[in-house]
Amino acid sequence: MTAAALSNKFKALGFDLTLIESDQIGTVGVGEATLPHIRYFNQALGIDEPEFMKLTEATFKLGIEFRNWGKVGDHYIHPFGDYGLPADDLDFHQLWLKQHQNGGAGRLSDYSYPIIAAEQGRFRLPGENPNEIGSNFGYAYQFDAGLYAKFLRRYSEHRGVKRIEGRIVDTTLDAETGDIECVKLDDGQTVDADLFIDCSGFRGLLIEKTLKTGYDDWSEWLPCNRAVAVPCESRGPLLPYTRATARTAGWQWRIPLQHRTGNGHVYWSDHISDDEATHQLMSSLEGPALAEPKQLFFKTGRRKKFWNRNVVSIGLSAGFLEPLESTSIHLIQEGITTLIELFPHRSINTLDVEEYNERMGLNFERVRDFLLLHYVATQREDSSMWRHFRDLKLPDSLQEKIDAWMHRGYVIKYEFGVFLPPSWVAVMLGQNLQPRGHDPRIDRFDMRELRQKLDTIRDETALQASRTPMQADFLKQHGGASSTPLATATQT
Ligand SMILES: Cc1cc2nc3c(=O)[nH]c(=O)nc-3n(C[C@H](O)[C@H](O)[C@H](O)COP(=O)(O)OP(=O)(O)OC[C@H]3O[C@@H](n4cnc5c(N)ncnc54)[C@H](O)[C@@H]3O)c2cc1C
């Protein structure tokens, strides 16, 4: 992604870009669910959506379904998009809250087009007018990340990126500045550069092994530290959403692609053995496994500096937050766009480096808070892991956000950070955090008027969803891969 974006933005400036990769080492091999922002990344690169969908076996994603998070048996979808329509200057959820606190307004989900369409397995692109029900939503993709990486490699090479296949075995530092001067490959070749972008994954080859930048360990808040992943044959209709099912010592993902379903169990190894975690995963697959389960180890947190000296870390080398809300690829994108905005001209400017580190730090922290919200907005106490979260001291930033919400349903807003208020509303209400009050400005509507407004929006949402094609049918016209049995996927 980094090579592709830089080659696209900077090709006219005459920079030389070199991409060093090792097929022998390979990529981490997981990472299939994304956030809507990736569409803008692809669009900026001039990538044709149907072609991209076809080449990466992608499906559309309208949100994430969370099962068993508030209580065992609960489920809700965190949708990509606003609920209902705002009333003048008031967020829609305030209308719903008042009605809910005065005798019931049904599910908040019934006022969300992406949720209703997702529940029915339907998908189409948003309409032109973002102020209409059925158009005020976003969507993302679920894709084969390995195929996406190959696709972007070809894209980068066409735009002048020189790719070197080989393993970096050593680095040389400039004796005066401490910057990295060059890297040495296993065949003896050396590659020097003014700026190095470390995309070496969990290894953090340059940012950590060479520069010893340090890591802020966030395990006290997000203690899950292992995952086991396996693809399987798909069964049932092709659903336009990812599923995250809470378990006793972690949670399990289900990501439907065109040609297979991705599955994984993220868990905290203090509370479950690897064998038991693997057994839970393998015994709950919807179809036969297509590979051996793969185990991954990680420590949640972030690099103390994302940009240190002449090295910028992007991707897993910058830090890791568990994939509960599909944020890693988004954080890569955020790193790339921030780097492009602050790209050094002739030499590296300390102010640019500080700005980059500040902004990326906020992005990471706010994702951390949002993920942690899922673990603490819960009534579960049925296992040692869930009981751990009951008494956990939260970061102040998250505690303040929860307090403001509980007081009157207000979501504190910020500039840098991917999740907007509707996402916070989805998780807080989805996991039964019912505010005590509501915005007093809502009291200007009388209850009958409010009821009518809500009924109109709910009916329109249902109507729009019923007119939406099944995703499998939509894909036949817009990015269906030839290998995919889409016809059978619609029948079940
Ligand atoms: C369990 C799990 C589930 C995930 N699910 C999601 C998800 O659903 N959505 C999401 O957005 N993200 C997800 N992620 C994160 C996602 O997988 C990564 O963000 C993404 O794959 C990018 O990884 P990367 O490029 O930083 O590292 P890697 O994929 O590890 O790539 C590292 C690259 O560096 C090269 N390299 C390493 N060392 C050397 C060397 N010595 N010499 C030369 N080359 C070298 C490798 O060859 C490779 O090309 C998940 C991660 C995990 C662990």
XYZ file of C-alpha atoms and ligand atoms in Angstrom:
545
model
C 0.000 0.000 0.000
C 2.821 2.389 0.895
C 4.792 1.783 -2.301
C 1.636 2.103 -4.393
C 0.541 5.376 -2.807
C 3.991 6.973 -2.909
C 4.564 5.937 -6.518
C 1.216 7.438 -7.453
C 1.715 10.734 -5.584
C 5.385 11.349 -6.150
C 6.176 9.872 -9.558
C 6.190 13.342 -11.133
C 8.743 14.592 -8.583
C 11.415 12.197 -9.750
C 11.906 10.312 -6.460
C 13.460 6.868 -6.669
C 11.366 4.322 -4.783
C 12.689 0.877 -3.962
C 10.581 -1.900 -2.446
C 12.454 -4.722 -0.721
C 10.418 -7.826 0.022
C 11.206 -11.414 0.789
C 8.989 -14.166 -0.613
C 10.919 -16.502 1.662
C 9.589 -14.632 4.707
C 6.208 -13.774 3.183
C 3.457 -11.636 4.714
C 1.528 -12.234 7.922
C -1.257 -13.791 5.829
C -4.267 -12.459 7.748
C -6.201 -9.210 7.487
C -9.277 -9.425 5.345
C -11.845 -6.997 6.733
C -11.542 -3.247 6.196
C -13.168 0.110 6.941
C -14.920 2.367 4.386
C -11.919 4.712 4.081
C -10.134 2.133 1.951
C -12.439 3.060 -0.919
C -10.895 6.546 -0.949
C -7.431 5.005 -0.901
C -8.267 2.895 -3.952
C -9.992 5.813 -5.692
C -6.955 8.059 -5.137
C -4.880 5.387 -6.861
C -7.344 5.294 -9.763
C -8.268 1.652 -9.097
C -11.419 0.410 -10.803
C -13.741 -1.058 -8.153
C -15.176 -4.058 -10.069
C -11.694 -5.030 -11.297
C -10.316 -4.783 -7.760
C -13.223 -6.849 -6.388
C -12.693 -9.526 -9.002
C -8.924 -9.762 -8.486
C -9.094 -9.906 -4.706
C -12.219 -12.129 -4.418
C -13.777 -9.282 -2.439
C -17.232 -8.898 -0.970
C -18.954 -5.750 0.275
C -19.079 -4.952 3.969
C -21.829 -2.841 5.571
C -20.665 -3.292 9.143
C -19.741 -5.801 11.822
C -22.169 -8.016 13.701
C -21.281 -8.486 17.370
C -22.680 -11.564 19.061
C -22.661 -12.283 22.793
C -20.808 -9.095 23.769
C -23.295 -7.322 26.084
C -24.810 -10.591 27.325
C -24.704 -14.121 25.958
C -27.481 -14.239 23.340
C -27.295 -10.505 22.463
C -26.433 -9.395 18.971
C -26.195 -6.085 17.159
C -24.569 -4.673 14.025
C -22.165 -1.738 14.114
C -23.100 -0.230 10.735
C -21.086 2.007 8.443
C -23.331 5.041 8.422
C -25.665 7.247 10.405
C -28.870 6.085 12.044
C -32.074 7.625 10.639
C -31.889 11.268 9.631
C -30.924 14.192 11.889
C -33.745 16.480 13.047
C -32.515 20.058 12.486
C -29.455 20.330 14.700
C -30.040 17.129 16.700
C -28.505 13.722 16.146
C -31.072 11.042 15.317
C -30.157 8.855 18.270
C -31.433 11.625 20.567
C -34.917 11.298 19.041
C -34.754 7.575 19.536
C -33.506 7.938 23.118
C -36.371 10.190 24.155
C -38.940 7.900 22.607
C -37.193 4.907 24.143
C -37.210 6.507 27.589
C -40.946 7.263 27.194
C -42.428 3.941 26.357
C -40.265 2.311 23.700
C -39.125 2.941 20.161
C -38.217 -0.576 19.060
C -34.677 -1.437 18.008
C -32.373 1.442 17.070
C -31.189 -0.909 14.300
C -34.585 -0.611 12.573
C -33.662 2.980 11.714
C -30.438 2.031 9.947
C -30.548 1.132 6.263
C -27.131 -0.614 6.253
C -28.195 -2.799 9.183
C -31.502 -3.884 7.656
C -29.898 -4.493 4.249
C -27.034 -6.426 5.877
C -29.374 -8.595 7.954
C -31.151 -9.597 4.738
C -27.903 -10.239 2.823
C -28.559 -7.308 0.480
C -26.232 -4.729 -1.034
C -26.112 -1.868 -3.523
C -23.994 1.262 -3.774
C -25.187 4.385 -1.900
C -27.377 6.810 -3.886
C -26.351 10.319 -4.903
C -28.031 12.283 -2.097
C -26.374 11.592 1.268
C -29.343 13.184 3.088
C -31.677 10.392 2.036
C -32.357 7.114 3.815
C -30.674 4.451 1.748
C -27.883 6.814 0.722
C -26.412 7.994 4.019
C -24.209 4.979 4.540
C -20.681 3.871 3.758
C -19.296 0.497 2.867
C -15.991 -1.307 2.938
C -14.602 -4.570 1.558
C -13.729 -8.018 2.781
C -10.924 -9.297 0.592
C -7.986 -11.636 0.248
C -5.184 -9.421 1.590
C -2.501 -11.545 -0.116
C -4.138 -10.932 -3.505
C -4.486 -7.213 -2.714
C -0.756 -7.014 -1.907
C 0.120 -8.690 -5.233
C -2.243 -6.373 -7.075
C -0.594 -3.311 -5.502
C 2.882 -4.701 -6.171
C 2.089 -4.815 -9.900
C 0.550 -1.334 -9.656
C 3.702 0.034 -7.996
C 6.076 -1.597 -10.449
C 4.121 -0.100 -13.367
C 4.686 3.301 -11.806
C 8.422 2.979 -11.574
C 8.977 1.312 -8.187
C 12.036 -0.911 -8.300
C 11.295 -4.154 -6.462
C 14.124 -6.184 -5.002
C 13.495 -9.743 -3.913
C 15.768 -10.533 -0.996
C 16.231 -10.664 2.727
C 17.630 -7.732 4.676
C 20.312 -9.117 6.996
C 22.078 -6.006 8.247
C 21.928 -2.216 8.452
C 24.617 0.459 8.591
C 24.169 3.605 10.656
C 25.665 6.980 9.863
C 28.315 7.417 12.560
C 27.541 11.121 13.003
C 23.740 11.355 12.851
C 22.692 7.852 13.906
C 20.383 7.686 10.866
C 20.204 4.526 8.807
C 22.591 4.834 5.890
C 21.898 1.593 4.069
C 20.502 -1.906 4.392
C 22.370 -5.036 3.353
C 20.684 -8.000 1.673
C 21.543 -11.674 1.947
C 23.120 -11.669 -1.536
C 25.600 -8.966 -0.428
C 23.809 -6.118 -2.218
C 23.431 -2.831 -0.287
C 20.629 -0.294 -0.736
C 21.045 3.256 0.569
C 18.302 5.862 0.906
C 17.391 9.233 2.432
C 14.204 7.889 4.000
C 13.380 4.299 4.977
C 9.819 3.122 5.496
C 9.742 0.086 7.725
C 6.882 -2.192 6.608
C 8.562 -5.335 7.926
C 5.619 -6.404 10.080
C 5.866 -7.539 13.714
C 9.679 -7.767 13.293
C 10.071 -3.972 13.218
C 13.362 -4.580 11.468
C 14.541 -0.977 11.198
C 12.393 0.916 13.717
C 13.055 -1.521 16.570
C 15.827 -3.998 15.828
C 18.126 -1.274 14.489
C 16.930 1.988 16.087
C 15.615 0.463 19.349
C 12.728 2.917 19.436
C 10.769 1.135 22.174
C 7.163 -0.057 22.471
C 4.269 1.081 24.658
C 2.670 -2.139 25.834
C -1.142 -1.779 26.103
C -1.798 -5.337 27.291
C -3.208 -4.037 30.579
C -6.224 -2.817 28.570
C -6.255 -5.155 25.598
C -4.730 -8.383 26.924
C -5.648 -10.773 24.097
C -2.245 -11.891 22.820
C -2.735 -14.803 20.429
C -4.850 -15.813 17.481
C -5.442 -18.920 15.450
C -6.743 -18.427 11.908
C -8.133 -20.786 9.267
C -10.107 -20.377 6.021
C -13.029 -22.700 5.256
C -15.549 -23.395 2.524
C -18.493 -20.993 2.593
C -22.000 -22.091 3.406
C -25.238 -20.120 3.262
C -25.942 -16.749 1.645
C -23.060 -14.347 0.958
C -23.449 -11.902 3.854
C -22.263 -8.297 3.459
C -20.778 -8.044 6.938
C -18.088 -9.393 9.233
C -19.071 -11.242 12.403
C -17.283 -11.043 15.778
C -18.597 -13.548 18.309
C -17.461 -13.116 21.913
C -16.188 -16.268 23.599
C -15.093 -17.092 27.120
C -11.435 -16.079 26.636
C -11.568 -13.878 23.527
C -13.638 -13.728 20.375
C -13.988 -15.320 16.974
C -14.151 -13.665 13.555
C -16.006 -14.739 10.445
C -15.205 -12.889 7.228
C -17.049 -13.987 4.068
C -15.094 -13.617 0.811
C -16.284 -14.674 -2.632
C -14.251 -17.880 -2.716
C -14.043 -18.807 0.973
C -14.780 -17.712 4.525
C -11.984 -16.461 6.771
C -12.165 -17.496 10.443
C -10.040 -16.811 13.471
C -10.080 -16.980 17.241
C -8.355 -14.126 19.096
C -7.724 -15.050 22.723
C -5.926 -14.281 25.969
C -3.536 -17.150 26.657
C -3.793 -16.726 30.473
C -7.386 -17.972 30.250
C -7.351 -20.697 27.605
C -4.788 -23.135 26.179
C -3.741 -22.993 22.529
C -5.237 -26.448 21.968
C -8.586 -25.482 23.432
C -8.662 -22.198 21.466
C -7.923 -24.108 18.257
C -10.517 -26.748 19.110
C -13.200 -24.074 19.705
C -12.390 -22.534 16.329
C -12.217 -25.743 14.313
C -15.398 -27.178 15.820
C -17.433 -24.108 14.889
C -16.483 -23.769 11.195
C -19.421 -23.607 8.797
C -17.689 -25.778 6.164
C -14.562 -27.939 5.704
C -11.269 -26.211 6.536
C -9.209 -25.230 3.493
C -5.831 -25.124 5.280
C -4.147 -26.030 8.525
C -4.892 -23.551 11.353
C -2.181 -20.909 11.655
C -1.124 -19.533 15.023
C -0.115 -15.910 15.594
C 1.418 -14.212 18.623
C 1.231 -10.492 19.369
C 1.450 -7.836 22.026
C -1.033 -4.975 21.811
C 0.526 -1.532 21.772
C 2.350 1.025 19.701
C 5.865 2.021 18.860
C 7.014 4.870 21.152
C 7.805 6.891 18.027
C 6.243 5.942 14.704
C 8.745 8.138 12.899
C 12.250 7.995 14.388
C 15.280 9.566 12.682
C 15.003 8.669 8.982
C 12.698 5.685 9.536
C 8.889 5.761 9.396
C 7.162 2.593 10.592
C 3.917 1.694 8.848
C 1.782 -1.379 9.449
C 2.475 -3.985 12.096
C 5.960 -2.518 12.640
C 4.203 0.608 14.006
C 2.018 -1.251 16.490
C -0.833 -3.683 16.795
C -4.417 -3.434 17.962
C -6.491 -6.560 17.760
C -8.681 -6.858 14.651
C -12.051 -6.541 16.434
C -13.026 -3.461 14.399
C -10.842 -4.144 11.333
C -8.574 -1.192 12.024
C -5.035 -2.301 11.104
C -5.251 -1.736 7.372
C -6.947 1.569 8.114
C -4.051 2.604 10.375
C -1.688 1.749 7.510
C -3.719 4.037 5.269
C -3.678 6.767 7.937
C 0.110 6.420 8.223
C 0.523 6.723 4.463
C -1.738 9.757 4.028
C -0.161 11.541 7.001
C 3.317 10.797 5.645
C 2.343 12.139 2.226
C 1.091 15.369 3.835
C 4.303 15.778 5.828
C 6.729 14.276 3.314
C 10.253 15.735 3.708
C 11.356 18.175 1.067
C 15.151 18.252 1.068
C 15.820 17.139 4.616
C 13.796 15.802 7.521
C 12.214 18.557 9.623
C 11.767 17.849 13.338
C 8.407 19.641 13.396
C 7.043 17.342 10.690
C 8.262 14.303 12.606
C 6.623 15.534 15.827
C 3.365 16.273 14.027
C 3.374 12.815 12.438
C 4.019 11.120 15.782
C 1.365 13.201 17.535
C -1.321 12.478 14.955
C -0.586 8.776 14.662
C -0.466 8.514 18.457
C -3.983 9.969 18.704
C -5.221 7.627 15.987
C -3.842 4.591 17.799
C -5.091 5.689 21.237
C -8.606 6.332 20.003
C -8.825 2.973 18.291
C -7.553 1.384 21.530
C -10.317 3.117 23.511
C -12.981 2.031 21.039
C -11.826 -1.596 21.155
C -11.673 -1.580 24.933
C -15.236 -0.238 25.049
C -16.421 -3.616 23.679
C -14.843 -5.450 26.607
C -16.056 -3.116 29.368
C -19.556 -2.247 28.127
C -20.740 -5.688 29.116
C -22.811 -7.489 31.682
C -20.875 -10.728 31.181
C -19.229 -12.274 34.215
C -19.304 -15.904 33.132
C -15.547 -16.485 32.812
C -12.322 -15.283 34.392
C -11.579 -13.100 31.359
C -14.887 -11.238 31.561
C -14.540 -10.819 35.332
C -11.112 -9.224 34.748
C -12.736 -6.405 32.765
C -15.342 -5.745 35.462
C -12.850 -3.987 37.736
C -10.439 -2.607 35.158
C -9.276 1.012 35.541
C -9.914 2.599 32.142
C -7.786 5.198 30.344
C -9.175 8.659 31.275
C -10.008 9.328 27.619
C -12.379 6.352 27.532
C -13.836 6.919 31.008
C -14.752 10.503 30.048
C -16.383 9.312 26.868
C -18.507 6.755 28.732
C -19.439 9.264 31.461
C -20.595 11.872 28.917
C -22.659 9.222 27.179
C -24.306 7.927 30.352
C -25.238 11.462 31.428
C -27.310 12.413 28.375
C -26.316 10.376 25.358
C -23.595 12.786 24.238
C -20.580 11.473 22.290
C -17.415 13.556 22.756
C -16.042 14.437 19.318
C -12.454 14.726 18.109
C -10.503 15.529 14.954
C -8.052 12.646 14.631
C -9.543 9.220 15.148
C -11.454 7.006 12.788
C -14.662 6.269 14.698
C -17.359 8.938 14.480
C -20.245 9.307 16.973
C -22.629 6.823 15.241
C -20.038 4.061 15.783
C -19.833 4.832 19.501
C -23.637 4.959 19.691
C -23.860 1.565 17.968
C -21.560 -0.152 20.433
C -22.750 1.605 23.586
C -26.430 0.962 22.923
C -25.701 -2.424 21.330
C -24.052 -3.478 24.584
C -26.801 -2.058 26.798
C -25.221 1.202 28.049
C -28.496 3.117 28.317
C -27.973 6.832 29.080
C -29.857 8.245 32.049
C -31.027 11.339 30.149
C -31.215 12.894 26.718
C -30.419 16.216 25.053
C -32.984 18.703 26.484
C -33.406 20.332 23.071
C -35.330 17.235 22.025
C -38.159 18.274 24.347
C -39.363 20.770 21.766
C -40.945 17.813 19.926
C -44.140 16.524 21.463
C -44.398 12.770 21.829
C -46.906 12.305 18.977
C -44.743 14.288 16.552
C -41.703 12.307 17.641
C -43.495 8.987 17.182
C -44.606 9.998 13.679
C -41.095 11.064 12.676
C -39.639 7.781 13.882
C -42.336 5.675 12.209
C -41.768 7.421 8.878
C -38.019 6.819 9.034
C -38.400 3.175 10.072
C -40.906 2.474 7.284
C -38.735 4.200 4.677
C -35.683 2.235 5.873
C -37.543 -1.066 5.522
C -38.853 -0.085 2.080
C -35.419 0.946 0.772
C -33.869 -2.261 2.088
C -36.564 -4.432 0.474
C -35.761 -2.820 -2.907
C -32.060 -3.667 -2.584
C -30.668 -6.662 -4.507
C -29.075 -9.609 -2.760
C -25.318 -9.054 -2.552
C -24.588 -12.151 -4.640
C -26.784 -10.786 -7.462
C -25.226 -7.333 -7.207
C -21.745 -8.849 -7.435
C -22.593 -10.575 -10.698
C -22.684 -7.110 -12.290
C -20.064 -5.467 -10.122
C -16.911 -7.425 -9.400
C -17.902 -11.082 -9.236
C -14.831 -13.285 -9.670
C -15.156 -16.009 -12.275
C -14.157 -18.712 -9.778
C -17.059 -17.934 -7.514
C -20.198 -20.020 -7.294
C -22.320 -16.913 -6.781
C -25.354 -18.621 -8.209
C -25.417 -21.184 -5.408
C -24.651 -18.532 -2.815
C -27.980 -16.792 -3.495
C -30.139 -19.871 -3.086
C -29.761 -20.726 0.570
C -4.791 -12.266 13.828
C -4.780 -11.057 12.966
C -5.934 -10.693 12.258
C -5.954 -9.528 11.481
N -7.105 -9.153 10.857
C -7.156 -7.947 10.236
C -8.355 -7.478 9.634
O -9.372 -8.158 9.572
N -8.345 -6.248 9.090
C -7.237 -5.459 9.100
O -7.298 -4.308 8.655
N -6.078 -5.921 9.581
C -6.010 -7.122 10.163
N -4.832 -7.555 10.677
C -3.618 -6.795 10.473
C -3.100 -7.043 9.056
O -2.835 -8.420 8.890
C -1.825 -6.251 8.802
O -2.034 -4.929 9.163
C -1.475 -6.290 7.343
O -1.400 -7.590 6.900
C -0.171 -5.585 7.047
O 0.896 -6.240 7.623
P 2.359 -5.664 7.385
O 2.531 -5.349 5.939
O 2.641 -4.589 8.348
O 3.281 -6.900 7.783
P 3.510 -8.307 7.034
O 2.280 -8.773 6.345
O 4.131 -9.194 8.050
O 4.558 -7.958 5.898
C 5.918 -7.762 6.204
C 6.689 -7.621 4.919
O 8.041 -7.358 5.220
C 8.858 -8.278 4.524
N 10.026 -8.547 5.365
C 10.061 -8.822 6.689
N 11.327 -9.029 7.088
C 12.116 -8.869 5.998
C 13.506 -8.950 5.754
N 14.396 -9.279 6.722
N 13.954 -8.711 4.507
C 13.115 -8.393 3.500
N 11.781 -8.310 3.662
C 11.292 -8.541 4.900
C 8.017 -9.525 4.325
O 8.478 -10.277 3.237
C 6.658 -8.890 4.058
O 6.532 -8.537 2.705
C -4.787 -8.736 11.407
C -3.619 -9.140 12.058
C -3.603 -10.274 12.836
C -2.330 -10.682 13.536
